[in-house]
PDB file of C-alpha atoms in Angstrom:
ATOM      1  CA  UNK O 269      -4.973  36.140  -0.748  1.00  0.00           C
ATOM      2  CA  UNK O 270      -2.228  34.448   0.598  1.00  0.00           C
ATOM      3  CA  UNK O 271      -2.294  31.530   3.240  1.00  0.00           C
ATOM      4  CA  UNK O 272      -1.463  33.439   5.875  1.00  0.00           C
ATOM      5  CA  UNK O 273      -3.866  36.405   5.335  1.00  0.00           C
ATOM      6  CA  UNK O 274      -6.254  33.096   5.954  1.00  0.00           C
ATOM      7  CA  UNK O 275      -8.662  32.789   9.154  1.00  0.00           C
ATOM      8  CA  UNK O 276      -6.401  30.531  11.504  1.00  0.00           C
ATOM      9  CA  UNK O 277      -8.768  28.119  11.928  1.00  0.00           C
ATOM     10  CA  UNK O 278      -8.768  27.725   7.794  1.00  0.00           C
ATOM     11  CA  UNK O 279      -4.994  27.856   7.434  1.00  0.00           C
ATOM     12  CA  UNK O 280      -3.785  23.957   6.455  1.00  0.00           C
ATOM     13  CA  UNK O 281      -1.170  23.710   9.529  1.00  0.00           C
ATOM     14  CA  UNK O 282      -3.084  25.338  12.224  1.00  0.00           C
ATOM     15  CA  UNK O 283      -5.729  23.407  11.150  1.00  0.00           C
ATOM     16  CA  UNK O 284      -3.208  19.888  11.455  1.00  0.00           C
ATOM     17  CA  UNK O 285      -2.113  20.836  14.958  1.00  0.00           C
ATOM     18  CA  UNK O 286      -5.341  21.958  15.967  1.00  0.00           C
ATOM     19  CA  UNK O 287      -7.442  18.665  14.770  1.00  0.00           C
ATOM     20  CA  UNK O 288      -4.664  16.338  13.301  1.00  0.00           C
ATOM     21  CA  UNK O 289      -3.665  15.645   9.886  1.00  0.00           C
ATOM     22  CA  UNK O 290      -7.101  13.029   9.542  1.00  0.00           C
ATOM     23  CA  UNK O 291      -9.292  16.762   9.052  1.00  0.00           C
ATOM     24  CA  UNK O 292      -7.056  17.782   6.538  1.00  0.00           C
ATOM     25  CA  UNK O 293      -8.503  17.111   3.103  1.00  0.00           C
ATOM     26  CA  UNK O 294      -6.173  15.350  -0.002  1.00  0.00           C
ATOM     27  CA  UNK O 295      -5.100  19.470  -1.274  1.00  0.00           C
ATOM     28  CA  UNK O 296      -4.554  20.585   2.456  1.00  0.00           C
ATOM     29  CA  UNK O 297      -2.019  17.586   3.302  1.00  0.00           C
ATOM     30  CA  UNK O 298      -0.496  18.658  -0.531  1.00  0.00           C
ATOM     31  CA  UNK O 299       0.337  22.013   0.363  1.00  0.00           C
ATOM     32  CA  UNK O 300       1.588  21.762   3.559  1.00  0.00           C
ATOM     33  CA  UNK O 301       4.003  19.331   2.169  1.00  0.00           C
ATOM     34  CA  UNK O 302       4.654  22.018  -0.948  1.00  0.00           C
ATOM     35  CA  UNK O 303       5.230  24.485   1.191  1.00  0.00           C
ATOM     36  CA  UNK O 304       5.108  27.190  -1.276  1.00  0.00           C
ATOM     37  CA  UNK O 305       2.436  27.900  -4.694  1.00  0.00           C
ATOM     38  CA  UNK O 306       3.647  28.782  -8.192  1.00  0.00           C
ATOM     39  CA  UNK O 307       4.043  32.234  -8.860  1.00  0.00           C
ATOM     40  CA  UNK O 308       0.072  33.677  -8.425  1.00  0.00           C
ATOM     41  CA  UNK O 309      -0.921  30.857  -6.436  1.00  0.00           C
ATOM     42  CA  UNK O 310      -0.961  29.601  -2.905  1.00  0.00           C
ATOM     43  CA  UNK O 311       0.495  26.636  -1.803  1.00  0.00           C
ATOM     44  CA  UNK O 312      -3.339  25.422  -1.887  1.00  0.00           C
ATOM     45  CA  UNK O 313      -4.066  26.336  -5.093  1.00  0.00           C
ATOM     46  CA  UNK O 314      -1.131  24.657  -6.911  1.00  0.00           C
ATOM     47  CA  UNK O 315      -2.129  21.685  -4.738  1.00  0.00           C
ATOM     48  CA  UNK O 316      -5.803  21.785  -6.006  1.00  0.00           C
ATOM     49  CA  UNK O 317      -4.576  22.104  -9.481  1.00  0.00           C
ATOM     50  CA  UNK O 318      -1.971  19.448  -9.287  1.00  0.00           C
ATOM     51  CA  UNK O 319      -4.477  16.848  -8.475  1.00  0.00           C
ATOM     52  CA  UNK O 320      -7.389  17.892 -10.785  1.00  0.00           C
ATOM     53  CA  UNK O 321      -4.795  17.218 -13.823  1.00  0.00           C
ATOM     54  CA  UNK O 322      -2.598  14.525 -12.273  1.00  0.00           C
ATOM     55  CA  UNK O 323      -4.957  12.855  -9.227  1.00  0.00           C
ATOM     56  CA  UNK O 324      -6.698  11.666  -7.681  1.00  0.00           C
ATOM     57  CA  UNK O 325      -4.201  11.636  -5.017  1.00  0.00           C
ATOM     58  CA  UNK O 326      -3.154   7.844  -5.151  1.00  0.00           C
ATOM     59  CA  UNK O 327      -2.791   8.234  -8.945  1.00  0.00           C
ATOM     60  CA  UNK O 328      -0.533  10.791  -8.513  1.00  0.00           C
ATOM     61  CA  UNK O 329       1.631   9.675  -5.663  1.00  0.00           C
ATOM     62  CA  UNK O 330       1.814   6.444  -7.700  1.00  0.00           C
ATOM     63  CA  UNK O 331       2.733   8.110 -10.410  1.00  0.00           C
ATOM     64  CA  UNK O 332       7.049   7.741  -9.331  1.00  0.00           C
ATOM     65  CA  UNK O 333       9.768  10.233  -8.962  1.00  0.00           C
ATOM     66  CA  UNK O 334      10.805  10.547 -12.371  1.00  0.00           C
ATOM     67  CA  UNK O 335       7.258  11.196 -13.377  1.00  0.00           C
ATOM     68  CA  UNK O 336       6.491  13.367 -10.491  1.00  0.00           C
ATOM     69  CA  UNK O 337       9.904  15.103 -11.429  1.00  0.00           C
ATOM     70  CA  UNK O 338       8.225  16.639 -14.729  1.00  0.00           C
ATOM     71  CA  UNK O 339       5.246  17.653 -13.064  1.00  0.00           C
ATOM     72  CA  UNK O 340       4.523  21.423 -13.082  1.00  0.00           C
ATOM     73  CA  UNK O 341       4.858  22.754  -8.691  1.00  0.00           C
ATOM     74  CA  UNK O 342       6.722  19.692  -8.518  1.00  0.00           C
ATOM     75  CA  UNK O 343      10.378  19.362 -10.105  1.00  0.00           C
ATOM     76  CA  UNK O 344      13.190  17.256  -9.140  1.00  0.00           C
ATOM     77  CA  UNK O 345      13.818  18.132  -5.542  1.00  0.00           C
ATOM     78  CA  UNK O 346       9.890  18.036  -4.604  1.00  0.00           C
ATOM     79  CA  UNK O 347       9.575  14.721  -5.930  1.00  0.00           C
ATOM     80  CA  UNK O 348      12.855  13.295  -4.156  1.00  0.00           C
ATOM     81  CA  UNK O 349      11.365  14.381  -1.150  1.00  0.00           C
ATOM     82  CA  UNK O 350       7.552  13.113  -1.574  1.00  0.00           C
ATOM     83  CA  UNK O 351       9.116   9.581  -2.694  1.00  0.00           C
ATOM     84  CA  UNK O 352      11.370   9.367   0.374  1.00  0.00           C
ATOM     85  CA  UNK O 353       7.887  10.398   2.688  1.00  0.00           C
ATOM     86  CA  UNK O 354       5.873   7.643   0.944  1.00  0.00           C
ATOM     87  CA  UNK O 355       8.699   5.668   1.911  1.00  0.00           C
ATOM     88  CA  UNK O 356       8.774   6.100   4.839  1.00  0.00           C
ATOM     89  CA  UNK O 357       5.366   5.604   5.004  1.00  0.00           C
ATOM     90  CA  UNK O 358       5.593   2.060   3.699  1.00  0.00           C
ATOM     91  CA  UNK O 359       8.577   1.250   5.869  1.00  0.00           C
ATOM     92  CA  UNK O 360       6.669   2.783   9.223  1.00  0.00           C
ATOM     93  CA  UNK O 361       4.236   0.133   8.612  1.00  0.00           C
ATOM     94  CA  UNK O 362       6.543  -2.285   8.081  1.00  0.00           C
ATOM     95  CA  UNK O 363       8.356  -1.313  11.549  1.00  0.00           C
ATOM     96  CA  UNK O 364       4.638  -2.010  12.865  1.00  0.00           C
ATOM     97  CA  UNK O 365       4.559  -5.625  11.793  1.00  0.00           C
ATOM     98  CA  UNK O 366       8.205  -6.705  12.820  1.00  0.00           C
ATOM     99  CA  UNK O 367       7.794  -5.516  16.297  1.00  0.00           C
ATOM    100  CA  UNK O 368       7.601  -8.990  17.216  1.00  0.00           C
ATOM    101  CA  UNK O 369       3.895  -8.636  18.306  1.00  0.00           C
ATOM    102  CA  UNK O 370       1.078 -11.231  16.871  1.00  0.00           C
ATOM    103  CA  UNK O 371      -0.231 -10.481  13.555  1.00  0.00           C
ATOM    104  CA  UNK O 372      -3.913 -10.363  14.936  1.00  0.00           C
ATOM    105  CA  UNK O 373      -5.668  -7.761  13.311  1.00  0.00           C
ATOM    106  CA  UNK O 374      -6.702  -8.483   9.384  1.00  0.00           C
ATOM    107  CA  UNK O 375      -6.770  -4.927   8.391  1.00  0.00           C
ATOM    108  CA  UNK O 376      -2.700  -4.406   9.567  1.00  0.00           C
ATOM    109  CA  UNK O 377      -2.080  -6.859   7.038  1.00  0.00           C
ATOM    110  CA  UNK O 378      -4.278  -5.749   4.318  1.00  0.00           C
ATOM    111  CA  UNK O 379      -3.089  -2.060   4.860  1.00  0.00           C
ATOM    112  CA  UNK O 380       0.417  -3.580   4.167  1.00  0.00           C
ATOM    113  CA  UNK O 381       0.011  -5.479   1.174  1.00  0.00           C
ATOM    114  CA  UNK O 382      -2.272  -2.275  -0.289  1.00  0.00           C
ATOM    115  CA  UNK O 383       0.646  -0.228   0.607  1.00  0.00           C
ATOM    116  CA  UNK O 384       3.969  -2.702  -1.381  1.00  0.00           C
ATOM    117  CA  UNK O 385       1.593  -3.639  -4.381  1.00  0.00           C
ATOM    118  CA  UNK O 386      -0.932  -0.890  -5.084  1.00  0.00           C
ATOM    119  CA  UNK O 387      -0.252   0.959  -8.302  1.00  0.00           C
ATOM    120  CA  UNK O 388       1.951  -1.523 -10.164  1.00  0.00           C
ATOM    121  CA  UNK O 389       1.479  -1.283 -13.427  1.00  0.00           C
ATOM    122  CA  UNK O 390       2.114  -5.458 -13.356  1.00  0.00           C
ATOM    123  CA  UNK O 391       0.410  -8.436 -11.484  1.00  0.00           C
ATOM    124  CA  UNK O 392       2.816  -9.286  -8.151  1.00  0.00           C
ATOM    125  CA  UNK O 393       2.113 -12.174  -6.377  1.00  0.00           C
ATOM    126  CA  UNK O 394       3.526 -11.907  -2.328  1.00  0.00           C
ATOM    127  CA  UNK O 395       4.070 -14.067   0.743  1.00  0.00           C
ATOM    128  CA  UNK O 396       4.084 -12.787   4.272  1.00  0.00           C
ATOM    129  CA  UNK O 397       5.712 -15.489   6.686  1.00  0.00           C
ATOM    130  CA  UNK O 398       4.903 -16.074   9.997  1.00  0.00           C
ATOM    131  CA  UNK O 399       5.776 -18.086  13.296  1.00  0.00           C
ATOM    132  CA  UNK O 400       4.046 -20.209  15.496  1.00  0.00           C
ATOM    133  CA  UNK O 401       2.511 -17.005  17.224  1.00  0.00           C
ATOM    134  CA  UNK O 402       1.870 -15.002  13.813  1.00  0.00           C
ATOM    135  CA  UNK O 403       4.893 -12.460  14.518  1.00  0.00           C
ATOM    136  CA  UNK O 404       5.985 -11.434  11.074  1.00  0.00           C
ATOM    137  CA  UNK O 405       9.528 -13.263   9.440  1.00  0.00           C
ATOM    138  CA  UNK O 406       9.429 -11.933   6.629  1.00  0.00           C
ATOM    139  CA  UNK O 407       7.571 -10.219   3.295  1.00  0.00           C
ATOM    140  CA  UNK O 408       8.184 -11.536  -0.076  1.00  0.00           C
ATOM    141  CA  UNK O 409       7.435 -10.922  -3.460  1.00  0.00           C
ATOM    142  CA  UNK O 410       7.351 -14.481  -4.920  1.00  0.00           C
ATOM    143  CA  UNK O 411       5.896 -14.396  -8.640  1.00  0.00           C
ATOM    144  CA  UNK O 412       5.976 -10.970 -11.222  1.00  0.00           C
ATOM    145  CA  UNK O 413       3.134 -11.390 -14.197  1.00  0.00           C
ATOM    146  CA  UNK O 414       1.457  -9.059 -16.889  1.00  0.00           C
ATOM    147  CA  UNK O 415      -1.486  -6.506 -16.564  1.00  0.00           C
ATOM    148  CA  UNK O 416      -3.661  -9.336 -16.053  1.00  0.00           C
ATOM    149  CA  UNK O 417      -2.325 -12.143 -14.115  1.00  0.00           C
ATOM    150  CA  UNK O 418       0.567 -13.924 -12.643  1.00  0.00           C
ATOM    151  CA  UNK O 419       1.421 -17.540 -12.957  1.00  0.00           C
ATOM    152  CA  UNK O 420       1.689 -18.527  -8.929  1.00  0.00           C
ATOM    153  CA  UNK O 421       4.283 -22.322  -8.598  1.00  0.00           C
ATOM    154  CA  UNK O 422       3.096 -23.730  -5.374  1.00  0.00           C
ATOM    155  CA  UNK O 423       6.348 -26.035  -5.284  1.00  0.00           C
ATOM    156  CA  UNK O 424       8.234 -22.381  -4.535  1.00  0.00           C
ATOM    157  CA  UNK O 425       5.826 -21.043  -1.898  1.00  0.00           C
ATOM    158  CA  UNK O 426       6.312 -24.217  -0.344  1.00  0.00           C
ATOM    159  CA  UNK O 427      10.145 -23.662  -0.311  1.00  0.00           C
ATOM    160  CA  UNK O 428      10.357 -20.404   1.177  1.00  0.00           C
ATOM    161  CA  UNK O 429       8.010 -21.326   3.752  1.00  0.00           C
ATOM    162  CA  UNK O 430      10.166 -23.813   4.763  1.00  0.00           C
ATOM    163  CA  UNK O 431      13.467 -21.617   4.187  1.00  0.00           C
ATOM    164  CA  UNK O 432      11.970 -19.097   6.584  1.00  0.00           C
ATOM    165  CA  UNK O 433      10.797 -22.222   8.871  1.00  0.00           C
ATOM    166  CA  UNK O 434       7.083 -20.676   8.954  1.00  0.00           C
ATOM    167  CA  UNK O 435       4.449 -21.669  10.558  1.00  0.00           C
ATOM    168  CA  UNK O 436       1.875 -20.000   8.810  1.00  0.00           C
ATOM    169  CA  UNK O 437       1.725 -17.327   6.032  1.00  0.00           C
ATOM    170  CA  UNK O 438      -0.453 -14.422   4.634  1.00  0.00           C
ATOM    171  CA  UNK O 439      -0.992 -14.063   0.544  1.00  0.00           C
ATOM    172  CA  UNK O 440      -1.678 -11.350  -1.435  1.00  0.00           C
ATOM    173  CA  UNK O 441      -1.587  -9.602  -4.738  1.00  0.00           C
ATOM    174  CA  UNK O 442      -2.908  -6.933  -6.972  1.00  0.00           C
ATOM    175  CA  UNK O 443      -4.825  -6.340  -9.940  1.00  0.00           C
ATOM    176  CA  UNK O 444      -3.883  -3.675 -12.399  1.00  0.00           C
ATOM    177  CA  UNK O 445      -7.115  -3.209 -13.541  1.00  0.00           C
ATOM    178  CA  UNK O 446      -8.166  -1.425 -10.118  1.00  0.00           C
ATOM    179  CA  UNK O 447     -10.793  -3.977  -8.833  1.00  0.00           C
ATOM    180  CA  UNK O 448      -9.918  -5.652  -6.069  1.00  0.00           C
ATOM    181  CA  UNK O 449     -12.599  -8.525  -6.700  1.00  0.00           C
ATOM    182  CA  UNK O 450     -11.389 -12.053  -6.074  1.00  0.00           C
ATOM    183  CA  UNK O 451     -11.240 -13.922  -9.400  1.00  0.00           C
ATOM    184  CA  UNK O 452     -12.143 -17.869  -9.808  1.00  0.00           C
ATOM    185  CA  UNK O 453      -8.644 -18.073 -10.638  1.00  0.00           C
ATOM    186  CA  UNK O 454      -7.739 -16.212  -7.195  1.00  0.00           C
ATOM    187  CA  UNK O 455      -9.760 -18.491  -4.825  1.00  0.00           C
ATOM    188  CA  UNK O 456      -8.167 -21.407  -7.106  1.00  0.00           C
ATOM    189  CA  UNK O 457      -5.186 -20.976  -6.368  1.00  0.00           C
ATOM    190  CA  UNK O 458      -5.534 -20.190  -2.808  1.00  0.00           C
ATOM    191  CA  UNK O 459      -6.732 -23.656  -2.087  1.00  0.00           C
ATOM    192  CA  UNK O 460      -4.306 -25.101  -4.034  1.00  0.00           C
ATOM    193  CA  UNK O 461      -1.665 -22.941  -1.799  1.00  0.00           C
ATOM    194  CA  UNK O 462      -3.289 -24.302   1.614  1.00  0.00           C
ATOM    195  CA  UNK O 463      -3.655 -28.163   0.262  1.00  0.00           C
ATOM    196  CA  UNK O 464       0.228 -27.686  -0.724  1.00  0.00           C
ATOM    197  CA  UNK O 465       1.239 -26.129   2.593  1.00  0.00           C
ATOM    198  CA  UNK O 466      -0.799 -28.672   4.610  1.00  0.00           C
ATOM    199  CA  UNK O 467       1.433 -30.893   3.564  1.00  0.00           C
ATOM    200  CA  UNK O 468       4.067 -29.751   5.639  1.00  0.00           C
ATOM    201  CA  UNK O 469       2.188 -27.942   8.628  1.00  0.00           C
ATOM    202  CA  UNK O 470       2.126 -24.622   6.990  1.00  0.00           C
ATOM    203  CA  UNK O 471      -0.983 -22.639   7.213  1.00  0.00           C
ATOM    204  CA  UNK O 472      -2.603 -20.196   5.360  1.00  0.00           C
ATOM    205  CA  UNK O 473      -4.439 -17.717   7.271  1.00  0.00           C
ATOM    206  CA  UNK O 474      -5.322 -15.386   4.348  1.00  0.00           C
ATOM    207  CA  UNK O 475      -5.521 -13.739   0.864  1.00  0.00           C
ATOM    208  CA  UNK O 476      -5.357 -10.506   0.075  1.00  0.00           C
ATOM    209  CA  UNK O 477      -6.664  -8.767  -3.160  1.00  0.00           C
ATOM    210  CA  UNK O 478      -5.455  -5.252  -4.083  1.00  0.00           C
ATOM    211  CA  UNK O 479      -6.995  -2.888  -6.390  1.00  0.00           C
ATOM    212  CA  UNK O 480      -8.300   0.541  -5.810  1.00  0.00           C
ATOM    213  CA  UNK O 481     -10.388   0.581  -3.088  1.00  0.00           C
ATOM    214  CA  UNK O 482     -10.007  -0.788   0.275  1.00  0.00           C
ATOM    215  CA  UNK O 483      -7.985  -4.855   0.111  1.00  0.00           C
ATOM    216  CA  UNK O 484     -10.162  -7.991   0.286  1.00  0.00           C
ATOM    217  CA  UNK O 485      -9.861 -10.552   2.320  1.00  0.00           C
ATOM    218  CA  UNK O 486     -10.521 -13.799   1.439  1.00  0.00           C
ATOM    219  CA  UNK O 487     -10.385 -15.406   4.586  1.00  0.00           C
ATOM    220  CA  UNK O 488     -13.312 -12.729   5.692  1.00  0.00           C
ATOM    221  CA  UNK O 489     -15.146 -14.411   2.617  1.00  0.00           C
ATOM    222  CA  UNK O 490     -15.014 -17.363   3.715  1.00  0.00           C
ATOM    223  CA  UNK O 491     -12.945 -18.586   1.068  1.00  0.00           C
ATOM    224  CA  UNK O 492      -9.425 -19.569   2.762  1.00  0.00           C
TER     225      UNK O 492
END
């Protein structure tokens, strides 16, 4: 049966407009952005099958364009465009935290570290800078590592704080492995980051771990 042979209140974009993209489940949002099925299948039903070989979803939107590019209801021109809407995804949310508003809210934060350093196949280590009323400066990332760790210079984070004449900054990186877990070696070095930036009135207001789930805070931890 095709989609639109469908009750209305089944069909993927009726349903969107109707109830907003949040009631939509991982396959739904998929098809509407395929538009079309393979030959035999609706656009659902190619979606459905994509993820149970490729997914779950973040797996395969992580996967990259020239991966995505090979994938069977993908091809080239698919993948171009689901790498430019993750895109602009990521750069939406960075619009968000340059509006010049205080950087309040933990989660905004989190949300945007999850979003640049999810799904590396590497340990990144990043800086977000702030001014003397939180508004976002600028996002770095400061230190590139292996599957399992990257070495973190405090002398450098000091430097581009003061390059970017912060007042205080945000950390974060992620773990390849997929838990998002702080480490010893995580809280570690996050005191050894504030006890450097003290030193020159820079302050640390948190730590963000990304794996697979939702970020951690370390400052909600009590550990910043």
């Amino acid at each position: 049966m095709h989609i639109h042979e469908w009750p209305a209140h089944e069909r993927p974009r009726e349903k969107l407009l109707a109830r907003g993209a949040a009631a939509l489940s991982d396959a739904e949002l998929l098809a509407i952005f395929l538009g079309s099925g393979l030959r035999g299948e609706d656009a659902v039903a190619t979606a459905r099958r994509l993820l149970a070989e490729h997914g779950p979803l973040r797996r395969l939107l992580d996967a990259g364009p020239a991966a995505l590019a090979g994938l069977r209801g993908l091809g080239p021109a698919r993948a171009c465009s689901l790498t430019a809407a993750l895109e602009l995804g990521t750069r939406h949310l960075a619009a968000d935290l340059a509006r010049g508003e205080a950087l309040t809210d933990p989660a905004r934060a989190g949300a945007y570290f999850a979003r640049r350093l999810r799904g590396l196949p590497h340990e990144v280590f990043a800086v977000l800078f702030l001014d003397t009323r939180h508004r976002v400066i600028a996002f770095e990332e400061l230190f590139r590592g292996t599957i399992d760790g990257a070495e973190v210079h405090a002398r450098e984070v000091v430097k581009r704080a003061l390059a970017h004449n912060a007042a205080a900054l945000m950390l974060g990186h992620n773990h390849p492995s997929g838990s998002s877990e702080p480490s010893a070696a995580d809280r570690a070095v996050t005191l050894r980051l504030k006890s450097a930036l003290a030193l020159v009135d820079v302050r640390v207001l948190d730590h963000f771990v990304v794996g697979d789930g939702p970020p951690v805070s370390l400052a909600t931890r009590g550990w910043v």
